[in-house]
């Protein structure tokens, strides 16, 4: 059985657009990091935590698996910015209306379903049902407005940040389509805004929100994805040819480079875990996300362009399948983990950490989550993804391309 990622694009990829099977696998890696990170936390809570511990490098991507969300943001920016970069380079204009229709078809059906179900299951009265309204309007980033509905709402913040990115992304063609001076000026304006938020802004309660959940605070992650897309579009083929012609890189040197990038990322994540992720977020040390985003972008470009001999470890059918299911897994995994650990602890009261029973729970919870995600993907996501594929980026109808 081949481990290569599928060459046929999954549902939702429109005709004429570029499909990157490697990036589908990286999306699978991102959701794997997030899932294992939360599973580890659920299994240990409330008995102990890894925060402040010196994490062994082999385990750092488990203990600091929240970094998978950063990878999601980088991948999103890379993929979604490509048509706008093409437009800036003289391609037909991207239909803004169809862009937003495609984004709505991609995220709203499952999101609305999960918000409605989560609101109902966490409500104790009819008045409690109103708690879901701010989330349906993606207002969960507004300080002190939404009432948390754990465990359902614990991951919804990233959807609001993503929607903010959608709002500003169409300006990209305008920025890159003007002179270099205009582009540099716009980047300088953003850099000043980021510096003000990340380093100098002393006004609570907006400070933590602006840093952790806004397009300003998370902006560098999206910017790195956009810059990676620009480099790929402008120089990708030349870089790929040049790297493949280098004997040292083609003989395993590229794999060594990728290992070094992952090692640098592991050291950075170990540093953040030692100090405490949620301790760093409201402080000036929040800027650690800048090198984090740069390193994940380096991973992305290396996988796409370098002559890796062990590429199958990061680009294969198993990770690609997780990538296809990643949105459903992301939206469902915390409720599945939380409810399953409650049942497991009723059966095994001594279940307080990793053991044979803990490993068995993890396997069962993983199977349940992937199985449920497969169902929601098939019956909620995929029908709308097929409709999404019929919308051509330039506003013309396109034939759907189904997996």
mmCIF file of C-alpha atoms in Angstrom:
data_model
loop_
_atom_site.group_PDB
_atom_site.id
_atom_site.type_symbol
_atom_site.label_atom_id
_atom_site.label_comp_id
_atom_site.label_asym_id
_atom_site.label_seq_id
_atom_site.Cartn_x
_atom_site.Cartn_y
_atom_site.Cartn_z
ATOM 1 C CA UNK A 1 0.000 0.000 0.000
ATOM 2 C CA UNK A 2 1.456 3.348 -1.044
ATOM 3 C CA UNK A 3 2.085 6.000 1.584
ATOM 4 C CA UNK A 4 2.050 8.799 -0.954
ATOM 5 C CA UNK A 5 -0.562 11.512 -0.402
ATOM 6 C CA UNK A 6 -3.555 11.321 -2.733
ATOM 7 C CA UNK A 7 -2.995 13.088 -6.041
ATOM 8 C CA UNK A 8 -6.722 13.701 -6.549
ATOM 9 C CA UNK A 9 -7.855 16.854 -4.797
ATOM 10 C CA UNK A 10 -10.506 16.435 -2.094
ATOM 11 C CA UNK A 11 -13.909 18.079 -2.321
ATOM 12 C CA UNK A 12 -13.819 21.862 -2.322
ATOM 13 C CA UNK A 13 -10.883 22.404 -4.689
ATOM 14 C CA UNK A 14 -12.109 24.267 -7.740
ATOM 15 C CA UNK A 15 -11.062 23.432 -11.270
ATOM 16 C CA UNK A 16 -7.920 25.261 -12.337
ATOM 17 C CA UNK A 17 -6.631 25.921 -8.841
ATOM 18 C CA UNK A 18 -3.422 24.404 -7.501
ATOM 19 C CA UNK A 19 -3.727 21.455 -5.132
ATOM 20 C CA UNK A 20 -0.833 20.812 -2.763
ATOM 21 C CA UNK A 21 -1.001 17.269 -1.339
ATOM 22 C CA UNK A 22 2.008 18.126 0.839
ATOM 23 C CA UNK A 23 0.068 20.905 2.525
ATOM 24 C CA UNK A 24 -2.909 18.616 3.105
ATOM 25 C CA UNK A 25 -0.509 16.411 5.043
ATOM 26 C CA UNK A 26 0.853 19.392 6.977
ATOM 27 C CA UNK A 27 -2.733 20.240 7.883
ATOM 28 C CA UNK A 28 -3.005 16.678 9.177
ATOM 29 C CA UNK A 29 0.154 17.233 11.223
ATOM 30 C CA UNK A 30 -1.348 20.423 12.666
ATOM 31 C CA UNK A 31 -4.526 18.716 13.866
ATOM 32 C CA UNK A 32 -2.497 15.791 15.216
ATOM 33 C CA UNK A 33 -0.435 18.206 17.334
ATOM 34 C CA UNK A 34 -3.550 19.950 18.663
ATOM 35 C CA UNK A 35 -5.396 16.702 19.362
ATOM 36 C CA UNK A 36 -2.532 15.027 21.253
ATOM 37 C CA UNK A 37 -1.821 18.252 23.186
ATOM 38 C CA UNK A 38 -5.417 18.458 24.403
ATOM 39 C CA UNK A 39 -5.639 14.706 25.055
ATOM 40 C CA UNK A 40 -2.548 14.921 27.247
ATOM 41 C CA UNK A 41 -3.986 17.904 29.108
ATOM 42 C CA UNK A 42 -7.396 16.282 29.625
ATOM 43 C CA UNK A 43 -5.807 13.082 30.910
ATOM 44 C CA UNK A 44 -3.597 14.903 33.435
ATOM 45 C CA UNK A 45 -6.143 17.508 34.600
ATOM 46 C CA UNK A 46 -6.856 18.377 37.337
ATOM 47 C CA UNK A 47 -4.102 16.368 38.977
ATOM 48 C CA UNK A 48 -0.994 17.888 37.409
ATOM 49 C CA UNK A 49 0.288 19.962 34.498
ATOM 50 C CA UNK A 50 3.377 20.225 32.338
ATOM 51 C CA UNK A 51 3.456 24.019 32.627
ATOM 52 C CA UNK A 52 6.826 25.118 34.008
ATOM 53 C CA UNK A 53 8.391 21.722 33.411
ATOM 54 C CA UNK A 54 11.551 21.207 31.373
ATOM 55 C CA UNK A 55 10.034 19.193 28.536
ATOM 56 C CA UNK A 56 12.191 16.502 26.885
ATOM 57 C CA UNK A 57 12.723 17.371 23.215
ATOM 58 C CA UNK A 58 11.014 14.180 21.959
ATOM 59 C CA UNK A 59 7.863 15.203 23.874
ATOM 60 C CA UNK A 60 7.941 18.941 23.296
ATOM 61 C CA UNK A 61 5.512 18.781 20.362
ATOM 62 C CA UNK A 62 3.038 16.996 22.652
ATOM 63 C CA UNK A 63 3.457 19.316 25.613
ATOM 64 C CA UNK A 64 3.405 22.389 23.346
ATOM 65 C CA UNK A 65 1.103 21.016 20.655
ATOM 66 C CA UNK A 66 -0.898 24.255 20.741
ATOM 67 C CA UNK A 67 1.647 25.290 18.106
ATOM 68 C CA UNK A 68 -0.487 23.335 15.643
ATOM 69 C CA UNK A 69 -2.866 26.319 15.551
ATOM 70 C CA UNK A 70 0.040 28.481 14.383
ATOM 71 C CA UNK A 71 0.664 25.999 11.591
ATOM 72 C CA UNK A 72 -3.031 26.185 10.663
ATOM 73 C CA UNK A 73 -2.808 29.982 10.372
ATOM 74 C CA UNK A 74 0.363 29.831 8.255
ATOM 75 C CA UNK A 75 -1.187 27.246 5.914
ATOM 76 C CA UNK A 76 -4.412 29.246 5.604
ATOM 77 C CA UNK A 77 -2.538 32.423 4.706
ATOM 78 C CA UNK A 78 -0.318 30.615 2.200
ATOM 79 C CA UNK A 79 -3.164 28.949 0.332
ATOM 80 C CA UNK A 80 -5.731 31.754 0.400
ATOM 81 C CA UNK A 81 -3.303 34.493 -0.608
ATOM 82 C CA UNK A 82 -2.135 32.786 -3.815
ATOM 83 C CA UNK A 83 -5.045 33.973 -6.051
ATOM 84 C CA UNK A 84 -4.696 37.541 -4.753
ATOM 85 C CA UNK A 85 -0.954 37.492 -5.370
ATOM 86 C CA UNK A 86 -1.671 36.247 -8.903
ATOM 87 C CA UNK A 87 -4.113 39.109 -9.370
ATOM 88 C CA UNK A 88 -1.466 41.581 -8.235
ATOM 89 C CA UNK A 89 0.833 40.047 -10.818
ATOM 90 C CA UNK A 90 -1.620 40.618 -13.696
ATOM 91 C CA UNK A 91 -3.979 37.615 -13.504
ATOM 92 C CA UNK A 92 -7.769 38.159 -13.803
ATOM 93 C CA UNK A 93 -9.261 39.841 -10.723
ATOM 94 C CA UNK A 94 -10.509 37.594 -7.948
ATOM 95 C CA UNK A 95 -14.242 37.885 -7.364
ATOM 96 C CA UNK A 96 -14.530 39.232 -3.839
ATOM 97 C CA UNK A 97 -18.136 38.114 -3.610
ATOM 98 C CA UNK A 98 -17.254 34.556 -4.587
ATOM 99 C CA UNK A 99 -14.267 34.592 -2.262
ATOM 100 C CA UNK A 100 -16.518 35.298 0.701
ATOM 101 C CA UNK A 101 -19.143 32.835 -0.527
ATOM 102 C CA UNK A 102 -16.477 30.144 -0.725
ATOM 103 C CA UNK A 103 -15.221 30.952 2.778
ATOM 104 C CA UNK A 104 -18.783 30.849 4.126
ATOM 105 C CA UNK A 105 -19.439 27.482 2.497
ATOM 106 C CA UNK A 106 -16.181 26.195 3.942
ATOM 107 C CA UNK A 107 -16.550 27.138 7.605
ATOM 108 C CA UNK A 108 -20.163 28.057 8.390
ATOM 109 C CA UNK A 109 -22.143 24.794 8.014
ATOM 110 C CA UNK A 110 -20.116 22.798 10.527
ATOM 111 C CA UNK A 111 -19.426 25.795 12.747
ATOM 112 C CA UNK A 112 -23.103 26.738 13.055
ATOM 113 C CA UNK A 113 -24.063 23.103 13.710
ATOM 114 C CA UNK A 114 -21.467 22.732 16.485
ATOM 115 C CA UNK A 115 -22.334 26.093 18.073
ATOM 116 C CA UNK A 116 -26.043 25.205 18.125
ATOM 117 C CA UNK A 117 -25.435 21.723 19.546
ATOM 118 C CA UNK A 118 -22.882 23.013 22.053
ATOM 119 C CA UNK A 119 -25.223 25.773 23.216
ATOM 120 C CA UNK A 120 -28.108 23.344 23.705
ATOM 121 C CA UNK A 121 -26.017 20.769 25.563
ATOM 122 C CA UNK A 122 -24.519 23.334 27.952
ATOM 123 C CA UNK A 123 -27.758 25.244 28.635
ATOM 124 C CA UNK A 124 -29.764 24.835 31.813
ATOM 125 C CA UNK A 125 -32.633 27.161 30.853
ATOM 126 C CA UNK A 126 -34.153 28.778 27.771
ATOM 127 C CA UNK A 127 -32.354 32.025 28.617
ATOM 128 C CA UNK A 128 -29.036 30.186 28.357
ATOM 129 C CA UNK A 129 -29.655 29.591 24.661
ATOM 130 C CA UNK A 130 -28.829 33.249 24.019
ATOM 131 C CA UNK A 131 -25.214 32.517 24.903
ATOM 132 C CA UNK A 132 -24.669 31.105 21.437
ATOM 133 C CA UNK A 133 -25.578 34.317 19.581
ATOM 134 C CA UNK A 134 -22.210 36.121 20.012
ATOM 135 C CA UNK A 135 -20.424 33.014 18.788
ATOM 136 C CA UNK A 136 -22.614 32.798 15.687
ATOM 137 C CA UNK A 137 -21.563 36.375 14.889
ATOM 138 C CA UNK A 138 -17.872 35.535 15.568
ATOM 139 C CA UNK A 139 -17.809 37.993 18.451
ATOM 140 C CA UNK A 140 -16.001 35.633 20.792
ATOM 141 C CA UNK A 141 -12.893 37.802 20.435
ATOM 142 C CA UNK A 142 -14.660 40.794 21.986
ATOM 143 C CA UNK A 143 -13.521 41.027 25.618
ATOM 144 C CA UNK A 144 -16.082 40.006 28.240
ATOM 145 C CA UNK A 145 -18.911 39.571 25.719
ATOM 146 C CA UNK A 146 -19.400 35.819 25.155
ATOM 147 C CA UNK A 147 -20.085 33.467 28.031
ATOM 148 C CA UNK A 148 -17.750 30.460 27.809
ATOM 149 C CA UNK A 149 -19.379 27.113 27.076
ATOM 150 C CA UNK A 150 -16.628 24.609 27.819
ATOM 151 C CA UNK A 151 -15.513 22.330 26.401
ATOM 152 C CA UNK A 152 -17.230 23.282 23.127
ATOM 153 C CA UNK A 153 -16.228 26.945 22.958
ATOM 154 C CA UNK A 154 -12.614 26.479 24.037
ATOM 155 C CA UNK A 155 -11.333 26.325 20.437
ATOM 156 C CA UNK A 156 -13.789 28.712 18.778
ATOM 157 C CA UNK A 157 -11.558 31.755 19.318
ATOM 158 C CA UNK A 158 -9.397 30.735 16.344
ATOM 159 C CA UNK A 159 -12.398 30.866 13.994
ATOM 160 C CA UNK A 160 -12.986 34.515 14.903
ATOM 161 C CA UNK A 161 -9.314 35.287 14.234
ATOM 162 C CA UNK A 162 -9.532 33.476 10.904
ATOM 163 C CA UNK A 163 -12.619 35.489 9.924
ATOM 164 C CA UNK A 164 -10.747 38.707 10.707
ATOM 165 C CA UNK A 165 -8.042 37.507 8.317
ATOM 166 C CA UNK A 166 -10.665 36.901 5.617
ATOM 167 C CA UNK A 167 -11.839 40.484 6.049
ATOM 168 C CA UNK A 168 -8.436 42.002 5.278
ATOM 169 C CA UNK A 169 -7.063 39.447 2.810
ATOM 170 C CA UNK A 170 -8.676 41.008 -0.325
ATOM 171 C CA UNK A 171 -6.616 44.132 0.371
ATOM 172 C CA UNK A 172 -3.545 42.077 -0.424
ATOM 173 C CA UNK A 173 -3.842 42.545 -4.182
ATOM 174 C CA UNK A 174 -4.143 46.281 -3.654
ATOM 175 C CA UNK A 175 -1.014 46.309 -1.510
ATOM 176 C CA UNK A 176 1.080 44.129 -3.826
ATOM 177 C CA UNK A 177 -0.360 45.666 -6.968
ATOM 178 C CA UNK A 178 0.922 49.128 -6.151
ATOM 179 C CA UNK A 179 4.505 50.267 -6.110
ATOM 180 C CA UNK A 180 7.059 48.681 -3.833
ATOM 181 C CA UNK A 181 7.060 51.902 -1.848
ATOM 182 C CA UNK A 182 3.341 51.516 -1.086
ATOM 183 C CA UNK A 183 3.831 47.892 -0.058
ATOM 184 C CA UNK A 184 6.698 48.777 2.260
ATOM 185 C CA UNK A 185 4.650 51.635 3.740
ATOM 186 C CA UNK A 186 1.687 49.346 4.481
ATOM 187 C CA UNK A 187 3.945 46.748 6.084
ATOM 188 C CA UNK A 188 5.576 49.490 8.170
ATOM 189 C CA UNK A 189 2.154 50.676 9.374
ATOM 190 C CA UNK A 190 1.269 47.146 10.428
ATOM 191 C CA UNK A 191 4.653 46.671 12.123
ATOM 192 C CA UNK A 192 4.040 49.791 14.206
ATOM 193 C CA UNK A 193 0.550 48.607 15.138
ATOM 194 C CA UNK A 194 1.917 45.207 16.140
ATOM 195 C CA UNK A 195 4.716 46.751 18.173
ATOM 196 C CA UNK A 196 2.204 48.946 19.981
ATOM 197 C CA UNK A 197 -0.003 45.971 20.804
ATOM 198 C CA UNK A 198 2.708 43.444 21.590
ATOM 199 C CA UNK A 199 5.172 45.655 23.416
ATOM 200 C CA UNK A 200 3.679 48.877 24.657
ATOM 201 C CA UNK A 201 -0.119 48.803 24.970
ATOM 202 C CA UNK A 202 -0.981 48.908 28.691
ATOM 203 C CA UNK A 203 -4.798 49.088 28.540
ATOM 204 C CA UNK A 204 -6.653 46.073 29.982
ATOM 205 C CA UNK A 205 -8.907 44.263 29.208
ATOM 206 C CA UNK A 206 -8.227 44.841 25.522
ATOM 207 C CA UNK A 207 -4.510 44.094 25.719
ATOM 208 C CA UNK A 208 -4.738 40.271 26.051
ATOM 209 C CA UNK A 209 -7.419 40.097 23.353
ATOM 210 C CA UNK A 210 -5.455 42.256 20.896
ATOM 211 C CA UNK A 211 -2.389 40.121 21.406
ATOM 212 C CA UNK A 212 -3.841 36.635 21.495
ATOM 213 C CA UNK A 213 -6.996 36.681 19.376
ATOM 214 C CA UNK A 214 -6.885 39.565 16.907
ATOM 215 C CA UNK A 215 -5.543 39.905 13.401
ATOM 216 C CA UNK A 216 -3.064 42.408 14.817
ATOM 217 C CA UNK A 217 -1.624 40.079 17.441
ATOM 218 C CA UNK A 218 -1.698 36.969 15.258
ATOM 219 C CA UNK A 219 -0.886 38.948 12.128
ATOM 220 C CA UNK A 220 2.773 37.895 11.846
ATOM 221 C CA UNK A 221 1.675 34.276 11.435
ATOM 222 C CA UNK A 222 -0.556 35.202 8.497
ATOM 223 C CA UNK A 223 2.115 37.508 7.083
ATOM 224 C CA UNK A 224 4.675 34.710 7.076
ATOM 225 C CA UNK A 225 2.223 32.509 5.197
ATOM 226 C CA UNK A 226 1.636 35.276 2.654
ATOM 227 C CA UNK A 227 5.359 35.926 2.220
ATOM 228 C CA UNK A 228 5.884 32.187 1.773
ATOM 229 C CA UNK A 229 3.213 32.172 -0.947
ATOM 230 C CA UNK A 230 4.827 35.170 -2.642
ATOM 231 C CA UNK A 231 8.231 33.442 -2.623
ATOM 232 C CA UNK A 232 6.699 30.239 -3.958
ATOM 233 C CA UNK A 233 4.842 31.993 -6.781
ATOM 234 C CA UNK A 234 7.700 34.313 -7.761
ATOM 235 C CA UNK A 235 10.719 32.036 -7.365
ATOM 236 C CA UNK A 236 9.424 28.582 -6.477
ATOM 237 C CA UNK A 237 10.372 26.722 -9.647
ATOM 238 C CA UNK A 238 13.821 28.305 -9.803
ATOM 239 C CA UNK A 239 14.466 27.466 -6.154
ATOM 240 C CA UNK A 240 13.256 23.872 -6.576
ATOM 241 C CA UNK A 241 15.492 23.354 -9.623
ATOM 242 C CA UNK A 242 18.502 24.906 -7.933
ATOM 243 C CA UNK A 243 18.080 22.856 -4.752
ATOM 244 C CA UNK A 244 17.588 19.618 -6.695
ATOM 245 C CA UNK A 245 20.804 20.293 -8.622
ATOM 246 C CA UNK A 246 22.807 20.568 -5.400
ATOM 247 C CA UNK A 247 24.356 17.157 -4.791
ATOM 248 C CA UNK A 248 24.693 17.594 -1.036
ATOM 249 C CA UNK A 249 21.067 18.654 -0.592
ATOM 250 C CA UNK A 250 19.783 15.908 -2.879
ATOM 251 C CA UNK A 251 21.828 13.299 -0.990
ATOM 252 C CA UNK A 252 20.250 14.013 2.378
ATOM 253 C CA UNK A 253 21.388 17.533 3.152
ATOM 254 C CA UNK A 254 17.853 18.868 2.671
ATOM 255 C CA UNK A 255 16.600 16.387 5.252
ATOM 256 C CA UNK A 256 19.276 17.599 7.670
ATOM 257 C CA UNK A 257 18.152 21.190 7.101
ATOM 258 C CA UNK A 258 14.555 20.209 7.894
ATOM 259 C CA UNK A 259 15.708 18.433 11.065
ATOM 260 C CA UNK A 260 17.560 21.596 12.123
ATOM 261 C CA UNK A 261 14.421 23.678 11.546
ATOM 262 C CA UNK A 262 12.357 21.281 13.671
ATOM 263 C CA UNK A 263 15.070 21.285 16.342
ATOM 264 C CA UNK A 264 15.002 25.101 16.473
ATOM 265 C CA UNK A 265 11.202 24.984 16.718
ATOM 266 C CA UNK A 266 11.399 22.362 19.494
ATOM 267 C CA UNK A 267 13.815 24.506 21.509
ATOM 268 C CA UNK A 268 11.538 27.519 21.107
ATOM 269 C CA UNK A 269 8.482 25.517 22.199
ATOM 270 C CA UNK A 270 10.346 24.084 25.167
ATOM 271 C CA UNK A 271 11.242 27.634 26.218
ATOM 272 C CA UNK A 272 7.600 28.749 25.967
ATOM 273 C CA UNK A 273 6.394 25.698 27.891
ATOM 274 C CA UNK A 274 8.928 26.286 30.650
ATOM 275 C CA UNK A 275 7.602 29.788 31.199
ATOM 276 C CA UNK A 276 3.972 28.846 30.647
ATOM 277 C CA UNK A 277 2.049 29.462 27.427
ATOM 278 C CA UNK A 278 -0.832 31.292 29.108
ATOM 279 C CA UNK A 279 1.602 33.247 31.261
ATOM 280 C CA UNK A 280 3.418 34.555 28.192
ATOM 281 C CA UNK A 281 0.288 35.537 26.232
ATOM 282 C CA UNK A 282 -0.575 38.744 28.166
ATOM 283 C CA UNK A 283 3.076 39.840 28.445
ATOM 284 C CA UNK A 284 5.602 41.376 26.088
ATOM 285 C CA UNK A 285 7.093 37.910 25.624
ATOM 286 C CA UNK A 286 4.078 37.309 23.383
ATOM 287 C CA UNK A 287 6.383 38.207 20.477
ATOM 288 C CA UNK A 288 7.774 34.662 20.662
ATOM 289 C CA UNK A 289 5.044 33.821 18.140
ATOM 290 C CA UNK A 290 7.054 35.705 15.489
ATOM 291 C CA UNK A 291 9.938 33.183 15.316
ATOM 292 C CA UNK A 292 7.388 30.384 15.779
ATOM 293 C CA UNK A 293 5.536 31.476 12.628
ATOM 294 C CA UNK A 294 8.812 31.926 10.730
ATOM 295 C CA UNK A 295 9.946 28.394 11.579
ATOM 296 C CA UNK A 296 6.644 26.797 10.545
ATOM 297 C CA UNK A 297 6.845 28.734 7.257
ATOM 298 C CA UNK A 298 10.359 27.347 6.783
ATOM 299 C CA UNK A 299 8.958 23.835 7.309
ATOM 300 C CA UNK A 300 6.221 24.504 4.732
ATOM 301 C CA UNK A 301 8.618 25.813 2.073
ATOM 302 C CA UNK A 302 11.155 23.059 2.712
ATOM 303 C CA UNK A 303 8.511 20.374 2.244
ATOM 304 C CA UNK A 304 7.318 22.028 -0.970
ATOM 305 C CA UNK A 305 10.644 22.928 -2.565
ATOM 306 C CA UNK A 306 13.522 20.901 -1.131
ATOM 307 C CA UNK A 307 14.656 17.492 -2.484
ATOM 308 C CA UNK A 308 13.765 15.597 0.680
ATOM 309 C CA UNK A 309 14.597 11.907 0.717
ATOM 310 C CA UNK A 310 12.356 11.285 3.725
ATOM 311 C CA UNK A 311 9.506 13.436 2.450
ATOM 312 C CA UNK A 312 7.055 10.602 3.050
ATOM 313 C CA UNK A 313 7.305 11.161 6.796
ATOM 314 C CA UNK A 314 5.551 14.527 6.416
ATOM 315 C CA UNK A 315 3.615 13.941 3.219
ATOM 316 C CA UNK A 316 1.675 10.693 3.167
ATOM 317 C CA UNK A 317 -1.822 9.277 2.839
ATOM 318 C CA UNK A 318 -2.445 8.967 6.590
ATOM 319 C CA UNK A 319 -1.614 12.600 7.361
ATOM 320 C CA UNK A 320 -3.468 13.735 4.241
ATOM 321 C CA UNK A 321 -6.615 11.938 5.439
ATOM 322 C CA UNK A 322 -6.307 13.674 8.794
ATOM 323 C CA UNK A 323 -5.882 16.925 6.870
ATOM 324 C CA UNK A 324 -9.167 16.358 5.055
ATOM 325 C CA UNK A 325 -10.909 15.685 8.371
ATOM 326 C CA UNK A 326 -8.971 18.338 10.297
ATOM 327 C CA UNK A 327 -11.766 20.926 10.545
ATOM 328 C CA UNK A 328 -14.263 18.386 11.863
ATOM 329 C CA UNK A 329 -11.695 16.940 14.266
ATOM 330 C CA UNK A 330 -10.795 20.425 15.486
ATOM 331 C CA UNK A 331 -14.396 21.365 16.198
ATOM 332 C CA UNK A 332 -15.293 18.049 17.866
ATOM 333 C CA UNK A 333 -12.220 16.771 19.654
ATOM 334 C CA UNK A 334 -12.516 18.605 22.985
ATOM 335 C CA UNK A 335 -16.125 17.505 23.661
ATOM 336 C CA UNK A 336 -15.174 13.938 22.727
ATOM 337 C CA UNK A 337 -12.072 13.989 24.928
ATOM 338 C CA UNK A 338 -13.878 15.578 27.876
ATOM 339 C CA UNK A 339 -16.921 13.296 27.801
ATOM 340 C CA UNK A 340 -14.901 10.134 27.210
ATOM 341 C CA UNK A 341 -12.468 10.837 30.071
ATOM 342 C CA UNK A 342 -15.442 11.382 32.413
ATOM 343 C CA UNK A 343 -16.826 7.954 31.471
ATOM 344 C CA UNK A 344 -13.386 6.346 31.722
ATOM 345 C CA UNK A 345 -12.830 7.737 35.230
ATOM 346 C CA UNK A 346 -16.146 6.370 36.416
ATOM 347 C CA UNK A 347 -14.981 2.949 35.253
ATOM 348 C CA UNK A 348 -11.387 3.408 36.427
ATOM 349 C CA UNK A 349 -11.245 5.921 39.318
ATOM 350 C CA UNK A 350 -7.449 5.670 39.468
ATOM 351 C CA UNK A 351 -7.079 7.008 35.901
ATOM 352 C CA UNK A 352 -4.983 10.107 36.600
ATOM 353 C CA UNK A 353 -2.184 9.924 34.020
ATOM 354 C CA UNK A 354 -0.473 7.916 31.333
ATOM 355 C CA UNK A 355 -0.680 4.210 32.067
ATOM 356 C CA UNK A 356 -2.104 1.148 30.331
ATOM 357 C CA UNK A 357 -5.601 2.422 31.137
ATOM 358 C CA UNK A 358 -4.661 5.919 29.965
ATOM 359 C CA UNK A 359 -3.309 4.572 26.685
ATOM 360 C CA UNK A 360 -6.485 2.515 26.182
ATOM 361 C CA UNK A 361 -8.625 5.598 26.787
ATOM 362 C CA UNK A 362 -6.531 7.576 24.281
ATOM 363 C CA UNK A 363 -6.991 4.919 21.586
ATOM 364 C CA UNK A 364 -10.748 4.720 22.160
ATOM 365 C CA UNK A 365 -11.122 8.514 22.247
ATOM 366 C CA UNK A 366 -9.092 8.848 19.049
ATOM 367 C CA UNK A 367 -11.221 6.273 17.223
ATOM 368 C CA UNK A 368 -14.408 7.947 18.449
ATOM 369 C CA UNK A 369 -13.233 11.388 17.387
ATOM 370 C CA UNK A 370 -12.015 10.362 13.942
ATOM 371 C CA UNK A 371 -15.166 8.312 13.388
ATOM 372 C CA UNK A 372 -17.466 11.154 14.382
ATOM 373 C CA UNK A 373 -15.411 13.604 12.310
ATOM 374 C CA UNK A 374 -15.761 11.298 9.299
ATOM 375 C CA UNK A 375 -19.538 11.424 9.707
ATOM 376 C CA UNK A 376 -19.720 15.217 10.061
ATOM 377 C CA UNK A 377 -17.351 15.635 7.127
ATOM 378 C CA UNK A 378 -19.434 13.331 4.929
ATOM 379 C CA UNK A 379 -22.850 14.740 5.795
ATOM 380 C CA UNK A 380 -22.188 18.351 6.832
ATOM 381 C CA UNK A 381 -18.913 19.556 5.329
ATOM 382 C CA UNK A 382 -18.675 17.725 2.024
ATOM 383 C CA UNK A 383 -22.031 18.698 0.449
ATOM 384 C CA UNK A 384 -21.160 22.367 0.906
ATOM 385 C CA UNK A 385 -17.579 21.816 -0.250
ATOM 386 C CA UNK A 386 -18.911 20.426 -3.518
ATOM 387 C CA UNK A 387 -20.982 23.604 -3.931
ATOM 388 C CA UNK A 388 -17.919 25.655 -3.013
ATOM 389 C CA UNK A 389 -15.924 24.040 -5.828
ATOM 390 C CA UNK A 390 -18.482 25.278 -8.363
ATOM 391 C CA UNK A 391 -17.587 28.892 -7.661
ATOM 392 C CA UNK A 392 -14.715 30.025 -9.856
ATOM 393 C CA UNK A 393 -12.374 32.520 -8.232
ATOM 394 C CA UNK A 394 -12.926 35.075 -10.995
ATOM 395 C CA UNK A 395 -16.710 34.904 -10.765
ATOM 396 C CA UNK A 396 -17.402 32.397 -13.528
ATOM 397 C CA UNK A 397 -19.213 29.138 -12.844
ATOM 398 C CA UNK A 398 -16.862 26.191 -12.620
ATOM 399 C CA UNK A 399 -17.540 22.484 -12.693
ATOM 400 C CA UNK A 400 -17.372 20.864 -9.251
ATOM 401 C CA UNK A 401 -14.409 18.671 -8.560
ATOM 402 C CA UNK A 402 -15.203 15.951 -6.056
ATOM 403 C CA UNK A 403 -12.861 13.538 -4.357
#
